[in-house]
mmCIF file with all atom_site columns, C-alpha atoms in Angstrom:
data_model
loop_
_atom_site.group_PDB
_atom_site.id
_atom_site.type_symbol
_atom_site.label_atom_id
_atom_site.label_alt_id
_atom_site.label_comp_id
_atom_site.label_asym_id
_atom_site.label_entity_id
_atom_site.label_seq_id
_atom_site.pdbx_PDB_ins_code
_atom_site.Cartn_x
_atom_site.Cartn_y
_atom_site.Cartn_z
_atom_site.occupancy
_atom_site.B_iso_or_equiv
_atom_site.pdbx_formal_charge
_atom_site.auth_seq_id
_atom_site.auth_comp_id
_atom_site.auth_asym_id
_atom_site.auth_atom_id
_atom_site.pdbx_PDB_model_num
ATOM 1  C CA . UNK A 1 1  ? 133.405 78.894  70.026  1.00 61.00 ? 1  UNK A CA 1
ATOM 2  C CA . UNK A 1 2  ? 131.573 77.736  72.812  1.00 87.00 ? 2  UNK A CA 1
ATOM 3  C CA . UNK A 1 3  ? 133.256 80.127  75.265  1.00 90.00 ? 3  UNK A CA 1
ATOM 4  C CA . UNK A 1 4  ? 132.069 82.889  73.543  1.00 89.00 ? 4  UNK A CA 1
ATOM 5  C CA . UNK A 1 5  ? 128.524 80.558  73.233  1.00 90.00 ? 5  UNK A CA 1
ATOM 6  C CA . UNK A 1 6  ? 128.617 80.603  76.971  1.00 92.00 ? 6  UNK A CA 1
ATOM 7  C CA . UNK A 1 7  ? 129.383 84.126  77.201  1.00 92.00 ? 7  UNK A CA 1
ATOM 8  C CA . UNK A 1 8  ? 126.719 85.195  75.386  1.00 92.00 ? 8  UNK A CA 1
ATOM 9  C CA . UNK A 1 9  ? 124.527 82.796  77.225  1.00 94.00 ? 9  UNK A CA 1
ATOM 10 C CA . UNK A 1 10 ? 125.731 83.949  80.913  1.00 93.00 ? 10 UNK A CA 1
ATOM 11 C CA . UNK A 1 11 ? 124.802 87.067  79.702  1.00 93.00 ? 11 UNK A CA 1
ATOM 12 C CA . UNK A 1 12 ? 121.342 86.859  78.525  1.00 94.00 ? 12 UNK A CA 1
ATOM 13 C CA . UNK A 1 13 ? 120.570 84.980  81.982  1.00 96.00 ? 13 UNK A CA 1
ATOM 14 C CA . UNK A 1 14 ? 121.401 88.115  83.963  1.00 97.00 ? 14 UNK A CA 1
ATOM 15 C CA . UNK A 1 15 ? 120.302 90.129  81.375  1.00 97.00 ? 15 UNK A CA 1
ATOM 16 C CA . UNK A 1 16 ? 116.638 88.405  81.982  1.00 96.00 ? 16 UNK A CA 1
ATOM 17 C CA . UNK A 1 17 ? 117.855 88.365  85.976  1.00 97.00 ? 17 UNK A CA 1
ATOM 18 C CA . UNK A 1 18 ? 117.765 91.693  86.153  1.00 97.00 ? 18 UNK A CA 1
ATOM 19 C CA . UNK A 1 19 ? 114.573 92.434  83.992  1.00 96.00 ? 19 UNK A CA 1
ATOM 20 C CA . UNK A 1 20 ? 112.642 90.533  86.212  1.00 97.00 ? 20 UNK A CA 1
ATOM 21 C CA . UNK A 1 21 ? 113.941 92.265  89.719  1.00 97.00 ? 21 UNK A CA 1
ATOM 22 C CA . UNK A 1 22 ? 113.659 95.389  88.110  1.00 97.00 ? 22 UNK A CA 1
ATOM 23 C CA . UNK A 1 23 ? 109.579 94.371  87.795  1.00 97.00 ? 23 UNK A CA 1
ATOM 24 C CA . UNK A 1 24 ? 109.645 92.881  90.266  1.00 97.00 ? 24 UNK A CA 1
ATOM 25 C CA . UNK A 1 25 ? 110.201 95.792  91.870  1.00 97.00 ? 25 UNK A CA 1
ATOM 26 C CA . UNK A 1 26 ? 108.623 98.082  90.210  1.00 97.00 ? 26 UNK A CA 1
ATOM 27 C CA . UNK A 1 27 ? 105.494 96.308  91.029  1.00 96.00 ? 27 UNK A CA 1
ATOM 28 C CA . UNK A 1 28 ? 106.375 96.433  95.044  1.00 96.00 ? 28 UNK A CA 1
ATOM 29 C CA . UNK A 1 29 ? 107.287 100.305 94.485  1.00 96.00 ? 29 UNK A CA 1
ATOM 30 C CA . UNK A 1 30 ? 103.877 100.536 92.547  1.00 95.00 ? 30 UNK A CA 1
ATOM 31 C CA . UNK A 1 31 ? 101.679 98.566  95.435  1.00 95.00 ? 31 UNK A CA 1
ATOM 32 C CA . UNK A 1 32 ? 103.532 100.637 98.434  1.00 94.00 ? 32 UNK A CA 1
ATOM 33 C CA . UNK A 1 33 ? 102.350 103.651 97.295  1.00 93.00 ? 33 UNK A CA 1
ATOM 34 C CA . UNK A 1 34 ? 99.346  102.426 96.792  1.00 92.00 ? 34 UNK A CA 1
ATOM 35 C CA . UNK A 1 35 ? 98.990  102.100 99.660  1.00 91.00 ? 35 UNK A CA 1
ATOM 36 C CA . UNK A 1 36 ? 100.372 104.956 101.358 1.00 92.00 ? 36 UNK A CA 1
ATOM 37 C CA . UNK A 1 37 ? 98.551  107.331 99.496  1.00 92.00 ? 37 UNK A CA 1
ATOM 38 C CA . UNK A 1 38 ? 95.119  105.340 100.678 1.00 89.00 ? 38 UNK A CA 1
ATOM 39 C CA . UNK A 1 39 ? 96.792  105.843 104.218 1.00 91.00 ? 39 UNK A CA 1
ATOM 40 C CA . UNK A 1 40 ? 97.862  109.220 103.513 1.00 92.00 ? 40 UNK A CA 1
ATOM 41 C CA . UNK A 1 41 ? 93.812  109.986 102.131 1.00 91.00 ? 41 UNK A CA 1
ATOM 42 C CA . UNK A 1 42 ? 92.996  108.732 105.323 1.00 92.00 ? 42 UNK A CA 1
ATOM 43 C CA . UNK A 1 43 ? 95.060  111.054 107.769 1.00 94.00 ? 43 UNK A CA 1
ATOM 44 C CA . UNK A 1 44 ? 94.016  113.545 105.336 1.00 94.00 ? 44 UNK A CA 1
ATOM 45 C CA . UNK A 1 45 ? 89.951  113.131 105.873 1.00 95.00 ? 45 UNK A CA 1
ATOM 46 C CA . UNK A 1 46 ? 90.566  112.305 109.502 1.00 94.00 ? 46 UNK A CA 1
ATOM 47 C CA . UNK A 1 47 ? 92.336  115.824 110.336 1.00 96.00 ? 47 UNK A CA 1
ATOM 48 C CA . UNK A 1 48 ? 89.418  117.518 107.745 1.00 96.00 ? 48 UNK A CA 1
ATOM 49 C CA . UNK A 1 49 ? 86.730  116.640 110.235 1.00 96.00 ? 49 UNK A CA 1
ATOM 50 C CA . UNK A 1 50 ? 88.555  117.762 112.798 1.00 96.00 ? 50 UNK A CA 1
ATOM 51 C CA . UNK A 1 51 ? 89.149  120.936 111.905 1.00 97.00 ? 51 UNK A CA 1
ATOM 52 C CA . UNK A 1 52 ? 85.182  120.969 110.728 1.00 96.00 ? 52 UNK A CA 1
ATOM 53 C CA . UNK A 1 53 ? 84.589  120.391 114.647 1.00 96.00 ? 53 UNK A CA 1
ATOM 54 C CA . UNK A 1 54 ? 86.463  122.519 115.902 1.00 97.00 ? 54 UNK A CA 1
ATOM 55 C CA . UNK A 1 55 ? 86.063  125.101 113.509 1.00 97.00 ? 55 UNK A CA 1
ATOM 56 C CA . UNK A 1 56 ? 81.608  124.635 114.947 1.00 97.00 ? 56 UNK A CA 1
ATOM 57 C CA . UNK A 1 57 ? 82.829  124.577 118.001 1.00 97.00 ? 57 UNK A CA 1
ATOM 58 C CA . UNK A 1 58 ? 84.680  127.670 118.400 1.00 96.00 ? 58 UNK A CA 1
ATOM 59 C CA . UNK A 1 59 ? 81.289  129.160 116.264 1.00 96.00 ? 59 UNK A CA 1
ATOM 60 C CA . UNK A 1 60 ? 79.874  127.969 119.327 1.00 95.00 ? 60 UNK A CA 1
ATOM 61 C CA . UNK A 1 61 ? 81.866  129.059 121.858 1.00 96.00 ? 61 UNK A CA 1
ATOM 62 C CA . UNK A 1 62 ? 81.855  132.572 120.035 1.00 95.00 ? 62 UNK A CA 1
ATOM 63 C CA . UNK A 1 63 ? 77.998  131.917 120.124 1.00 95.00 ? 63 UNK A CA 1
ATOM 64 C CA . UNK A 1 64 ? 77.629  131.451 123.734 1.00 94.00 ? 64 UNK A CA 1
ATOM 65 C CA . UNK A 1 65 ? 79.639  134.314 124.606 1.00 92.00 ? 65 UNK A CA 1
ATOM 66 C CA . UNK A 1 66 ? 77.868  137.180 122.722 1.00 91.00 ? 66 UNK A CA 1
ATOM 67 C CA . UNK A 1 67 ? 75.053  135.416 124.547 1.00 90.00 ? 67 UNK A CA 1
ATOM 68 C CA . UNK A 1 68 ? 76.127  136.190 127.867 1.00 89.00 ? 68 UNK A CA 1
ATOM 69 C CA . UNK A 1 69 ? 77.678  139.688 127.078 1.00 87.00 ? 69 UNK A CA 1
ATOM 70 C CA . UNK A 1 70 ? 74.050  140.035 125.519 1.00 86.00 ? 70 UNK A CA 1
ATOM 71 C CA . UNK A 1 71 ? 72.792  139.039 128.993 1.00 81.00 ? 71 UNK A CA 1
ATOM 72 C CA . UNK A 1 72 ? 75.472  141.059 131.258 1.00 83.00 ? 72 UNK A CA 1
ATOM 73 C CA . UNK A 1 73 ? 75.165  144.721 129.146 1.00 79.00 ? 73 UNK A CA 1
ATOM 74 C CA . UNK A 1 74 ? 71.203  144.733 130.160 1.00 70.00 ? 74 UNK A CA 1
#
């Protein structure tokens, strides 16, 4: 009767350890995703700013080109 009790306790300890490990890994992965998403959002914001700057520069160059063309046409 002692052996089944020992196996039961050992099995319970293993299941408990697996549960705790699962919770730990779940929290660690959640923290990793939060950091990754924050970094991705930061990169995306920087890319959007660069795109907007590029568009403004392109528009300015087009205005300059149009002004030079109209000046040369006169």
